[in-house]
Every structure is written in C-alpha cells, then in structure tokens.
Amino acid sequence: MNFSTPVFRVPKALFRTILLMLFVFSSASQAAIIRVTVENNASVGGLSFTPLYSAFHSAAFDAFDVGGTASAGLEQLAELGGASTLASERLMVDPGSVGGVVFPTGGMRPLFPGESGYREFNITDTVSNQYFTFLSMILPSNDTFFGRDNALQLFDAAGYFLGNQVINVTGADLWDAGTEGLDTTAAPFIPGNTPTDSPADALGVIRAAESLASFAGITLANGQVLDANLIDFLSDPASFNVATITIEQIPEPAIASLFLAGVLGLGLAARRRKVHLN
Ligand SMILES: [Ca+2]
Ligand SMILES: [Ca+2]
Ligand SMILES: [Ca+2]
C-alpha cells in the first residue's frame, strides 16, 4: 500500500481571498446595524411623546443625573422635544458617538397613543459606542420626559452585541427636568398655546415626575381629549405602561455582499487556475 498522500497546496489567489474574508469578518465584529423600535402603549386619550431621541455612545456622555440640574440640551428636550442642543452636547464630549430621533411610521411628528416607528442606526465602532441612551418629552407637559439615569450597555468591551433588548418604559421612568413650573397654558401640544419658558420650576432639580392631572380634559393637538383615568402614573408607577423600546441587531447588507464577493473570488480563482492548467 502506498501511504504517501499528495501535498495539498492552496493557490495564492485562493489564499489571498481567504485572508480577505477573515479580515472582513474580524473587523465586522466592530460594527453593527441596530434597529430601534418604539411604541406608545397609551390608549386613545392618553399621553403622547416626542420622537424618541436615541444615542449610541461611550461612557463619556451622560444625558442627566436624577438630583442634578438639566443641561441646556436636556431642558430643550424636556420642554419642547427638540434634540439639537443635546446632540451638540453629546458630540462635544463624545465626537465618535451616533444619534438621531425615531419618528412614528405616520410622519415626522410625536408618537400618538398606539403608534410606533423604527429607525436603523449604523454603529461603525461598537467598541467605542457600547452604551445606549433614550429620551423623549411627555406630551402634554411643561418639562416631563422619560429616560434612564444610567445608559444601557449594548456591546461588551470587545464590541460584541450583548443581545436584543426590550425596554419597558413605565411611570418610574418619568422625570421632571426641573426647568419649568407647571402651567397648562405654557405647555406645547395644546392648540392655542404658545409654549413659554415660564414659570420657573420651584425646585430646579431633576426628580420623579409630578402629576399631570391638571391637563385632564384638555383637547390636544392630535384631536384627543386627555383622559384623567389614563394619565395617573403616580398611584403605581411601575405598572403604568408608557412605551416599549426594542433594540435589535439586523444583518448588515455590506457584510453579506462582501461575503458574496469573497465566494465569487474563490470561484474566479478556481476557474482561473483551471484555465491556466488547461
Ligand atoms: Ca446619569
Ligand atoms: Ca426652562
Ligand atoms: Ca417642572
């Protein structure tokens, strides 16, 4: 019997293609496309909220601390729903971070009761941007917003996604920004109102949200009348269902096409070799 086996030689072109594919897949772990879906869980007559501000960032950025004072960016978000100042503040301390707002499927406006929407974010550096922050202004209110004091970790230190997450936003996630006192005539989302930056908030610090009961019975910008029974988030905050936010990683088309290119490269290399040998 002949035990000698032919030595298998990897053609150079094939070897280069394999190296390229290994490189593509190793660097792919540093990037991710994340879909953020947000749903307003209120019934008709309940609270609306502004497009969900979403940010993927490092530990350098912290949008707020309960007990502290709001930045100009958080004040703008909590009083008017705008995110431009907050985005500038974030980019100042964390230039590589990624952010944007998630609108409802219905258009570029607040999420009314029952509405949902989603947006995909391309996180090109998941090692740097391990954390996720979400914020939104409650409508109607003067300076009430929802969010988490501590950002959620989505990626580990090596940049690997820790898995899909479902965040249940409850009454316990509602905060008063401490930047404007209660005045139903100064709040946005109410036809006829001109939102103003007054009266001043007596306490001036970020704290658990206060009752919005004085807004009950008012006809809102979405045509619905705010129902007193649907806005009591203080009796049992943890059971008061505000929103559901879903964080999912979705397959990257770029990686799929690079993989396809790699496979085609293998095929071409094999064909070229065959042609050469023939
Ligand atoms: Ca904080
Ligand atoms: Ca203010
Ligand atoms: Ca306030």
Short mmCIF file of C-alpha atoms in Angstrom, two decimals, residues 89-239:
data_model
loop_
_atom_site.label_atom_id
_atom_site.label_comp_id
_atom_site.label_asym_id
_atom_site.label_seq_id
_atom_site.Cartn_x
_atom_site.Cartn_y
_atom_site.Cartn_z
CA GLU A 89 -23.53 68.48 23.81
CA ARG A 90 -23.06 64.78 23.13
CA LEU A 91 -20.75 65.33 20.17
CA MET A 92 -18.71 67.81 22.21
CA VAL A 93 -17.77 65.19 24.84
CA ASP A 94 -18.05 62.14 22.58
CA PRO A 95 -17.21 63.01 18.94
CA GLY A 96 -17.44 59.38 17.75
CA SER A 97 -20.96 58.82 19.09
CA VAL A 98 -24.03 58.25 16.91
CA GLY A 99 -27.52 59.67 17.45
CA GLY A 100 -30.87 60.56 15.96
CA VAL A 101 -34.60 60.57 16.60
CA VAL A 102 -37.14 57.85 15.86
CA PHE A 103 -40.39 59.08 14.35
CA PRO A 104 -43.69 57.21 14.19
CA THR A 105 -44.46 55.47 10.89
CA GLY A 106 -47.14 58.14 10.37
CA GLY A 107 -44.70 61.02 9.85
CA MET A 108 -42.22 63.47 11.37
CA ARG A 109 -44.25 64.30 14.47
CA PRO A 110 -44.86 62.99 18.01
CA LEU A 111 -45.97 59.42 18.68
CA PHE A 112 -49.67 59.46 19.48
CA PRO A 113 -51.30 56.73 21.63
CA GLY A 114 -50.95 53.32 19.96
CA GLU A 115 -48.41 54.48 17.36
CA SER A 116 -44.98 53.02 16.70
CA GLY A 117 -41.98 53.63 14.50
CA TYR A 118 -38.44 52.42 13.99
CA ARG A 119 -35.07 53.55 12.68
CA GLU A 120 -31.84 51.76 11.88
CA PHE A 121 -28.54 53.14 13.14
CA ASN A 122 -25.21 52.23 11.63
CA ILE A 123 -22.76 51.88 14.52
CA THR A 124 -19.38 51.68 12.81
CA ASP A 125 -17.42 51.47 16.08
CA THR A 126 -19.15 49.34 18.69
CA VAL A 127 -16.03 49.20 20.89
CA SER A 128 -16.29 52.95 21.48
CA ASN A 129 -20.08 53.17 21.43
CA GLN A 130 -21.08 50.48 23.91
CA TYR A 131 -23.92 52.42 25.53
CA PHE A 132 -27.44 53.44 24.56
CA THR A 133 -29.42 56.43 25.79
CA PHE A 134 -33.07 57.17 25.00
CA LEU A 135 -35.07 60.28 25.88
CA SER A 136 -38.44 61.73 24.96
CA MET A 137 -40.70 64.55 26.15
CA ILE A 138 -44.12 63.62 27.51
CA LEU A 139 -47.00 65.48 25.82
CA PRO A 140 -48.71 67.42 27.17
CA SER A 141 -46.40 68.64 29.94
CA ASN A 142 -44.15 71.57 30.77
CA ASP A 143 -40.88 69.68 31.34
CA THR A 144 -41.67 65.99 31.85
CA PHE A 145 -39.55 63.44 29.98
CA PHE A 146 -38.75 59.74 30.08
CA GLY A 147 -35.34 58.10 30.06
CA ARG A 148 -32.84 56.24 32.24
CA ASP A 149 -30.27 57.86 34.53
CA ASN A 150 -27.81 55.08 33.66
CA ALA A 151 -27.28 54.34 29.97
CA LEU A 152 -27.88 50.74 28.86
CA GLN A 153 -24.88 48.69 27.79
CA LEU A 154 -25.49 47.11 24.36
CA PHE A 155 -21.96 45.96 23.44
CA ASP A 156 -19.18 44.41 25.50
CA ALA A 157 -15.64 45.81 25.75
CA ALA A 158 -14.66 43.94 22.58
CA GLY A 159 -17.60 45.48 20.70
CA TYR A 160 -19.77 42.35 20.57
CA PHE A 161 -23.55 42.85 20.77
CA LEU A 162 -24.91 41.60 24.09
CA GLY A 163 -28.23 40.58 22.56
CA ASN A 164 -31.61 42.03 21.65
CA GLN A 165 -33.29 44.03 24.38
CA VAL A 166 -36.86 45.02 25.18
CA ILE A 167 -37.14 48.08 27.40
CA ASN A 168 -40.43 48.64 29.17
CA VAL A 169 -40.76 52.35 29.88
CA THR A 170 -43.05 52.85 32.89
CA GLY A 171 -44.18 55.64 35.17
CA ALA A 172 -40.95 55.02 37.12
CA ASP A 173 -39.00 56.30 34.10
CA LEU A 174 -40.82 59.65 34.03
CA TRP A 175 -38.88 62.66 35.26
CA ASP A 176 -39.39 66.36 35.84
CA ALA A 177 -36.46 68.25 34.31
CA GLY A 178 -36.74 70.98 36.94
CA THR A 179 -36.57 73.65 34.27
CA GLU A 180 -40.19 74.85 34.09
CA GLY A 181 -43.03 75.04 36.56
CA LEU A 182 -46.49 73.61 35.96
CA ASP A 183 -48.67 75.81 33.76
CA THR A 184 -51.09 74.20 31.32
CA THR A 185 -51.20 77.38 29.19
CA ALA A 186 -47.39 77.33 28.69
CA ALA A 187 -47.15 73.71 27.51
CA PRO A 188 -46.80 72.55 23.90
CA PHE A 189 -49.16 70.12 22.11
CA ILE A 190 -52.23 72.14 23.09
CA PRO A 191 -53.91 74.15 20.30
CA GLY A 192 -53.88 77.88 21.08
CA ASN A 193 -50.92 77.61 23.46
CA THR A 194 -47.65 79.38 22.76
CA PRO A 195 -45.10 77.27 24.70
CA THR A 196 -43.15 79.56 27.01
CA ASP A 197 -40.13 79.12 29.24
CA SER A 198 -42.06 80.02 32.37
CA PRO A 199 -42.96 79.90 35.15
CA ALA A 200 -39.66 78.86 36.69
CA ASP A 201 -39.51 75.45 38.36
CA ALA A 202 -39.55 75.99 42.13
CA LEU A 203 -37.23 73.04 42.86
CA GLY A 204 -34.88 73.32 39.89
CA VAL A 205 -33.60 69.74 40.02
CA ILE A 206 -34.29 66.59 38.01
CA ARG A 207 -36.65 64.45 40.06
CA ALA A 208 -39.54 61.97 39.78
CA ALA A 209 -42.26 63.41 37.56
CA GLU A 210 -45.13 65.24 39.20
CA SER A 211 -48.82 64.74 38.48
CA LEU A 212 -50.15 65.90 35.10
CA ALA A 213 -53.75 65.74 36.37
CA SER A 214 -54.32 69.44 35.71
CA PHE A 215 -54.04 68.70 31.95
CA ALA A 216 -57.00 66.28 32.08
CA GLY A 217 -59.97 67.27 29.93
CA ILE A 218 -57.89 69.44 27.59
CA THR A 219 -58.23 68.86 23.84
CA LEU A 220 -54.78 68.09 22.44
CA ALA A 221 -53.06 68.79 19.12
CA ASN A 222 -53.87 65.23 17.97
CA GLY A 223 -57.60 65.91 18.46
CA GLN A 224 -57.87 63.66 21.50
CA VAL A 225 -59.16 64.80 24.89
CA LEU A 226 -56.74 63.91 27.67
CA ASP A 227 -58.43 61.34 29.88
CA ALA A 228 -57.82 61.70 33.64
CA ASN A 229 -58.00 57.90 34.05
CA LEU A 230 -55.19 57.33 31.54
CA ILE A 231 -52.57 59.69 32.98
CA ASP A 232 -52.29 58.63 36.62
CA PHE A 233 -48.73 57.30 36.64
CA LEU A 234 -48.20 58.07 40.36
CA SER A 235 -50.53 55.53 42.04
CA ASP A 236 -48.45 52.59 40.76
CA PRO A 237 -45.57 53.93 38.63
CA ALA A 238 -44.04 50.53 37.78
CA SER A 239 -47.37 49.31 36.35
#
